[in-house]
mmCIF file of C-alpha atoms and ligand atoms in Angstrom:
data_model
loop_
_atom_site.group_PDB
_atom_site.id
_atom_site.type_symbol
_atom_site.label_atom_id
_atom_site.label_comp_id
_atom_site.label_asym_id
_atom_site.label_seq_id
_atom_site.Cartn_x
_atom_site.Cartn_y
_atom_site.Cartn_z
ATOM 1 C CA UNK A 1348 0.179 0.178 0.153
ATOM 2 C CA UNK A 1349 1.240 3.887 -0.748
ATOM 3 C CA UNK A 1350 1.822 5.954 2.077
ATOM 4 C CA UNK A 1351 2.245 10.162 2.079
ATOM 5 C CA UNK A 1352 3.656 11.948 4.642
ATOM 6 C CA UNK A 1353 2.160 15.537 4.550
ATOM 7 C CA UNK A 1354 3.098 18.621 6.832
ATOM 8 C CA UNK A 1355 3.446 15.681 10.318
ATOM 9 C CA UNK A 1356 0.716 13.419 8.949
ATOM 10 C CA UNK A 1357 0.426 10.093 7.494
ATOM 11 C CA UNK A 1358 -1.473 9.078 5.056
ATOM 12 C CA UNK A 1359 -2.694 5.323 3.139
ATOM 13 C CA UNK A 1360 -3.766 4.834 0.153
ATOM 14 C CA UNK A 1361 -7.539 4.265 -0.089
ATOM 15 C CA UNK A 1362 -8.488 4.193 -3.686
ATOM 16 C CA UNK A 1363 -6.585 3.458 -6.398
ATOM 17 C CA UNK A 1364 -6.163 5.072 -9.588
ATOM 18 C CA UNK A 1365 -8.423 1.585 -11.059
ATOM 19 C CA UNK A 1366 -10.828 2.013 -8.003
ATOM 20 C CA UNK A 1367 -11.562 6.159 -8.438
ATOM 21 C CA UNK A 1368 -11.615 4.871 -12.681
ATOM 22 C CA UNK A 1369 -14.560 2.486 -12.332
ATOM 23 C CA UNK A 1370 -16.520 5.065 -10.244
ATOM 24 C CA UNK A 1371 -15.890 7.621 -12.601
ATOM 25 C CA UNK A 1372 -17.185 5.224 -14.569
ATOM 26 C CA UNK A 1373 -20.048 4.038 -12.778
ATOM 27 C CA UNK A 1374 -21.519 8.021 -12.835
ATOM 28 C CA UNK A 1375 -20.628 9.141 -16.447
ATOM 29 C CA UNK A 1376 -22.353 5.891 -17.509
ATOM 30 C CA UNK A 1377 -25.938 7.494 -15.097
ATOM 31 C CA UNK A 1378 -25.327 10.598 -16.330
ATOM 32 C CA UNK A 1379 -25.386 9.686 -20.110
ATOM 33 C CA UNK A 1380 -28.771 7.759 -19.289
ATOM 34 C CA UNK A 1381 -30.562 10.358 -17.441
ATOM 35 C CA UNK A 1382 -29.260 13.602 -20.057
ATOM 36 C CA UNK A 1383 -29.322 11.716 -23.447
ATOM 37 C CA UNK A 1384 -32.133 13.890 -24.679
ATOM 38 C CA UNK A 1385 -30.142 17.256 -22.850
ATOM 39 C CA UNK A 1386 -27.935 19.074 -23.358
ATOM 40 C CA UNK A 1387 -26.494 19.870 -20.065
ATOM 41 C CA UNK A 1388 -23.621 22.879 -18.974
ATOM 42 C CA UNK A 1389 -21.300 21.321 -16.357
ATOM 43 C CA UNK A 1390 -20.177 23.691 -13.861
ATOM 44 C CA UNK A 1391 -16.774 22.808 -12.117
ATOM 45 C CA UNK A 1392 -16.361 23.597 -8.938
ATOM 46 C CA UNK A 1393 -12.428 24.702 -8.544
ATOM 47 C CA UNK A 1394 -10.250 24.208 -7.383
ATOM 48 C CA UNK A 1395 -10.438 20.354 -5.971
ATOM 49 C CA UNK A 1396 -13.263 18.870 -8.927
ATOM 50 C CA UNK A 1397 -10.829 19.936 -11.673
ATOM 51 C CA UNK A 1398 -9.315 16.584 -11.869
ATOM 52 C CA UNK A 1399 -12.703 14.574 -11.401
ATOM 53 C CA UNK A 1400 -14.499 16.712 -13.956
ATOM 54 C CA UNK A 1401 -11.748 15.949 -16.655
ATOM 55 C CA UNK A 1402 -12.123 12.626 -16.218
ATOM 56 C CA UNK A 1403 -15.916 12.354 -15.803
ATOM 57 C CA UNK A 1404 -15.727 14.166 -18.869
ATOM 58 C CA UNK A 1405 -14.061 11.964 -20.866
ATOM 59 C CA UNK A 1406 -15.734 8.827 -19.732
ATOM 60 C CA UNK A 1407 -19.397 10.203 -20.720
ATOM 61 C CA UNK A 1408 -17.884 10.524 -24.268
ATOM 62 C CA UNK A 1409 -19.622 11.713 -27.063
ATOM 63 C CA UNK A 1410 -23.190 10.619 -26.389
ATOM 64 C CA UNK A 1411 -24.217 13.998 -25.240
ATOM 65 C CA UNK A 1412 -24.057 16.759 -26.261
ATOM 66 C CA UNK A 1413 -22.666 19.544 -23.269
ATOM 67 C CA UNK A 1414 -21.035 22.596 -22.206
ATOM 68 C CA UNK A 1415 -18.311 23.039 -19.295
ATOM 69 C CA UNK A 1416 -17.249 26.520 -17.215
ATOM 70 C CA UNK A 1417 -16.077 26.689 -14.093
ATOM 71 C CA UNK A 1418 -16.946 28.705 -10.832
ATOM 72 C CA UNK A 1419 -14.350 29.377 -7.568
ATOM 73 C CA UNK A 1420 -16.217 30.575 -4.250
ATOM 74 C CA UNK A 1421 -14.687 31.103 -1.227
ATOM 75 C CA UNK A 1422 -14.480 28.575 1.362
ATOM 76 C CA UNK A 1423 -14.531 31.009 4.116
ATOM 77 C CA UNK A 1424 -18.777 31.425 4.479
ATOM 78 C CA UNK A 1425 -19.204 31.743 8.093
ATOM 79 C CA UNK A 1426 -22.226 32.170 7.540
ATOM 80 C CA UNK A 1427 -25.516 30.856 7.884
ATOM 81 C CA UNK A 1428 -27.684 29.501 4.783
ATOM 82 C CA UNK A 1429 -28.885 33.446 4.058
ATOM 83 C CA UNK A 1430 -25.153 34.264 3.659
ATOM 84 C CA UNK A 1431 -23.563 35.730 0.006
ATOM 85 C CA UNK A 1432 -21.555 33.466 -2.272
ATOM 86 C CA UNK A 1433 -17.583 35.005 -1.981
ATOM 87 C CA UNK A 1434 -16.924 34.327 -6.199
ATOM 88 C CA UNK A 1435 -13.372 34.158 -6.772
ATOM 89 C CA UNK A 1436 -13.920 33.283 -10.316
ATOM 90 C CA UNK A 1437 -17.397 34.147 -11.142
ATOM 91 C CA UNK A 1438 -19.161 31.728 -13.805
ATOM 92 C CA UNK A 1439 -18.998 32.948 -17.109
ATOM 93 C CA UNK A 1440 -21.971 31.362 -18.575
ATOM 94 C CA UNK A 1441 -25.594 31.999 -19.009
ATOM 95 C CA UNK A 1442 -27.791 29.194 -17.410
ATOM 96 C CA UNK A 1443 -30.880 30.609 -17.827
ATOM 97 C CA UNK A 1444 -33.040 27.333 -19.315
ATOM 98 C CA UNK A 1445 -30.315 25.572 -18.706
ATOM 99 C CA UNK A 1446 -29.771 21.800 -17.121
ATOM 100 C CA UNK A 1447 -26.918 22.238 -14.714
ATOM 101 C CA UNK A 1448 -24.653 19.714 -13.509
ATOM 102 C CA UNK A 1449 -22.283 21.231 -11.158
ATOM 103 C CA UNK A 1450 -18.967 18.994 -11.020
ATOM 104 C CA UNK A 1451 -18.033 18.489 -6.934
ATOM 105 C CA UNK A 1452 -14.676 16.834 -5.134
ATOM 106 C CA UNK A 1453 -16.175 16.056 -2.277
ATOM 107 C CA UNK A 1454 -19.505 16.846 -0.148
ATOM 108 C CA UNK A 1455 -18.946 17.301 3.341
ATOM 109 C CA UNK A 1456 -21.157 19.615 5.549
ATOM 110 C CA UNK A 1457 -23.112 20.304 1.654
ATOM 111 C CA UNK A 1458 -22.770 24.040 2.863
ATOM 112 C CA UNK A 1459 -21.011 24.901 -1.076
ATOM 113 C CA UNK A 1460 -23.481 22.828 -2.690
ATOM 114 C CA UNK A 1461 -26.466 24.314 -1.010
ATOM 115 C CA UNK A 1462 -25.104 27.920 -1.696
ATOM 116 C CA UNK A 1463 -24.192 27.187 -5.244
ATOM 117 C CA UNK A 1464 -27.522 25.342 -5.945
ATOM 118 C CA UNK A 1465 -29.803 28.374 -4.972
ATOM 119 C CA UNK A 1466 -27.900 30.668 -6.745
ATOM 120 C CA UNK A 1467 -28.111 28.299 -9.966
ATOM 121 C CA UNK A 1468 -31.757 28.804 -9.629
ATOM 122 C CA UNK A 1469 -31.893 32.213 -9.036
ATOM 123 C CA UNK A 1470 -30.126 32.404 -12.430
ATOM 124 C CA UNK A 1471 -32.956 30.687 -14.213
ATOM 125 C CA UNK A 1472 -31.138 26.987 -14.715
ATOM 126 C CA UNK A 1473 -33.991 24.349 -15.467
ATOM 127 C CA UNK A 1474 -32.989 22.351 -13.387
ATOM 128 C CA UNK A 1475 -29.535 21.576 -11.217
ATOM 129 C CA UNK A 1476 -28.025 18.682 -9.911
ATOM 130 C CA UNK A 1477 -24.759 17.961 -8.038
ATOM 131 C CA UNK A 1478 -21.835 15.049 -9.129
ATOM 132 C CA UNK A 1479 -19.667 14.917 -6.251
ATOM 133 C CA UNK A 1480 -16.678 11.903 -6.380
ATOM 134 C CA UNK A 1481 -16.711 11.520 -2.490
ATOM 135 C CA UNK A 1482 -19.990 11.938 -0.294
ATOM 136 C CA UNK A 1483 -19.530 12.469 3.022
ATOM 137 C CA UNK A 1484 -22.837 11.611 4.284
ATOM 138 C CA UNK A 1485 -22.554 11.287 8.069
ATOM 139 C CA UNK A 1486 -21.183 15.045 8.242
ATOM 140 C CA UNK A 1487 -23.950 16.553 6.020
ATOM 141 C CA UNK A 1488 -25.922 19.916 7.276
ATOM 142 C CA UNK A 1489 -28.073 21.170 4.654
ATOM 143 C CA UNK A 1490 -30.341 18.009 2.929
ATOM 144 C CA UNK A 1491 -30.798 19.674 -0.456
ATOM 145 C CA UNK A 1492 -26.626 18.944 -0.598
ATOM 146 C CA UNK A 1493 -27.102 15.420 -1.553
ATOM 147 C CA UNK A 1494 -25.626 15.326 -4.353
ATOM 148 C CA UNK A 1495 -27.603 12.923 -7.255
ATOM 149 C CA UNK A 1496 -24.425 11.737 -8.679
ATOM 150 C CA UNK A 1497 -21.400 10.025 -6.513
ATOM 151 C CA UNK A 1498 -18.342 7.943 -6.811
ATOM 152 C CA UNK A 1499 -18.154 7.057 -3.416
ATOM 153 C CA UNK A 1500 -19.404 7.783 -0.304
ATOM 154 C CA UNK A 1501 -17.083 7.864 2.732
ATOM 155 C CA UNK A 1502 -16.887 8.102 6.625
ATOM 156 C CA UNK A 1503 -15.686 11.535 8.207
ATOM 157 C CA UNK A 1504 -11.672 10.913 7.712
ATOM 158 C CA UNK A 1505 -9.677 13.764 6.022
ATOM 159 C CA UNK A 1506 -8.579 12.716 2.378
ATOM 160 C CA UNK A 1507 -6.295 13.801 0.019
ATOM 161 C CA UNK A 1508 -5.385 13.420 -3.353
ATOM 162 C CA UNK A 1509 -7.339 13.340 -7.019
ATOM 163 C CA UNK A 1510 -7.901 16.770 -6.566
ATOM 164 C CA UNK A 1511 -8.263 17.090 -2.786
ATOM 165 C CA UNK A 1512 -5.349 19.194 -1.405
ATOM 166 C CA UNK A 1513 -3.869 19.372 2.126
ATOM 167 C CA UNK A 1514 -2.906 23.565 2.199
ATOM 168 C CA UNK A 1515 -2.807 23.595 -1.151
ATOM 169 C CA UNK A 1516 -0.963 20.377 -1.514
ATOM 170 C CA UNK A 1517 -1.118 16.678 -3.071
ATOM 171 C CA UNK A 1518 -3.969 17.505 -5.681
ATOM 172 C CA UNK A 1519 -1.637 15.607 -8.135
ATOM 173 C CA UNK A 1520 -1.502 12.442 -6.638
ATOM 174 C CA UNK A 1521 -3.282 9.846 -8.830
ATOM 175 C CA UNK A 1522 -4.918 7.814 -5.886
ATOM 176 C CA UNK A 1523 -7.154 9.117 -2.682
ATOM 177 C CA UNK A 1524 -5.395 9.162 0.962
ATOM 178 C CA UNK A 1525 -7.027 8.860 3.702
ATOM 179 C CA UNK A 1526 -5.095 10.475 6.585
ATOM 180 C CA UNK A 1527 -4.487 7.803 9.554
ATOM 181 C CA UNK A 1528 -4.461 8.826 13.209
HETATM 182 P P1 5GP B 639 -18.844 21.217 2.311
HETATM 183 O O1 5GP B 639 -18.915 22.960 1.690
HETATM 184 O O2 5GP B 639 -19.714 20.609 2.004
HETATM 185 O O3 5GP B 639 -18.817 21.699 3.695
HETATM 186 O O4 5GP B 639 -17.433 21.256 2.222
HETATM 187 C C1 5GP B 639 -17.112 20.994 0.618
HETATM 188 C C2 5GP B 639 -15.754 21.827 0.550
HETATM 189 O O5 5GP B 639 -14.734 21.060 1.614
HETATM 190 C C3 5GP B 639 -15.139 20.191 -0.380
HETATM 191 O O6 5GP B 639 -14.724 21.151 -1.930
HETATM 192 C C4 5GP B 639 -14.020 20.725 -0.157
HETATM 193 O O7 5GP B 639 -12.858 21.786 -0.431
HETATM 194 C C5 5GP B 639 -13.596 20.786 1.389
HETATM 195 N N1 5GP B 639 -13.419 19.473 1.917
HETATM 196 C C6 5GP B 639 -14.410 18.655 2.573
HETATM 197 N N2 5GP B 639 -13.898 17.354 2.960
HETATM 198 C C7 5GP B 639 -12.825 17.580 2.469
HETATM 199 C C8 5GP B 639 -11.647 16.264 2.783
HETATM 200 O O8 5GP B 639 -11.768 15.307 3.645
HETATM 201 N N3 5GP B 639 -10.627 16.391 2.060
HETATM 202 C C9 5GP B 639 -10.215 17.779 1.811
HETATM 203 N N4 5GP B 639 -9.129 18.118 0.769
HETATM 204 N N5 5GP B 639 -11.260 18.460 1.525
HETATM 205 C C10 5GP B 639 -12.290 18.469 2.071
#
């Protein structure tokens, strides 16, 4: 088993690249089936989701016609559900009357997705669904943020790799690693 030491913490490989590819394919198959007659707009949440999104788009392949755009929001909300979303990279695309699929790396409390979904609906999206590589169901505080498409559920442990960072580092790891206590 591969291990990584980062900033005094020990991480062990939890999902191999092959296991990740299987999870991505399963998500892609479901999206392809559900959007066969639509032209979805994928909204990728930077920075973490860029690796998953890149694999997901190619796993979906050319069976559906779609567009991709990117958004980056502040992770420092410090406020309740009525709070303002701070856009570091704002949405560049018109979402009015579009079938939006938000692409996330991991849904934890669900605050990010809860706010992004409300934002997309406010901009007139016809539908808003969420695809997340990982989901921590036991941490979810916003029920409407439960992802529609999930690569794999995970308990409460902190994970890195495959786009997920530790203070900005480790996004380049090709596997997903769990912190070892
Ligand atoms: P939420 O808004 O759902 O509470 O948080 C989602 C964001 O928290 C993710 O996009 C990610 O940036 C960060 N996050 C949550 N859990 C983890 C984790 O286990 N590892 C890493 N690297 N980031 C996490």
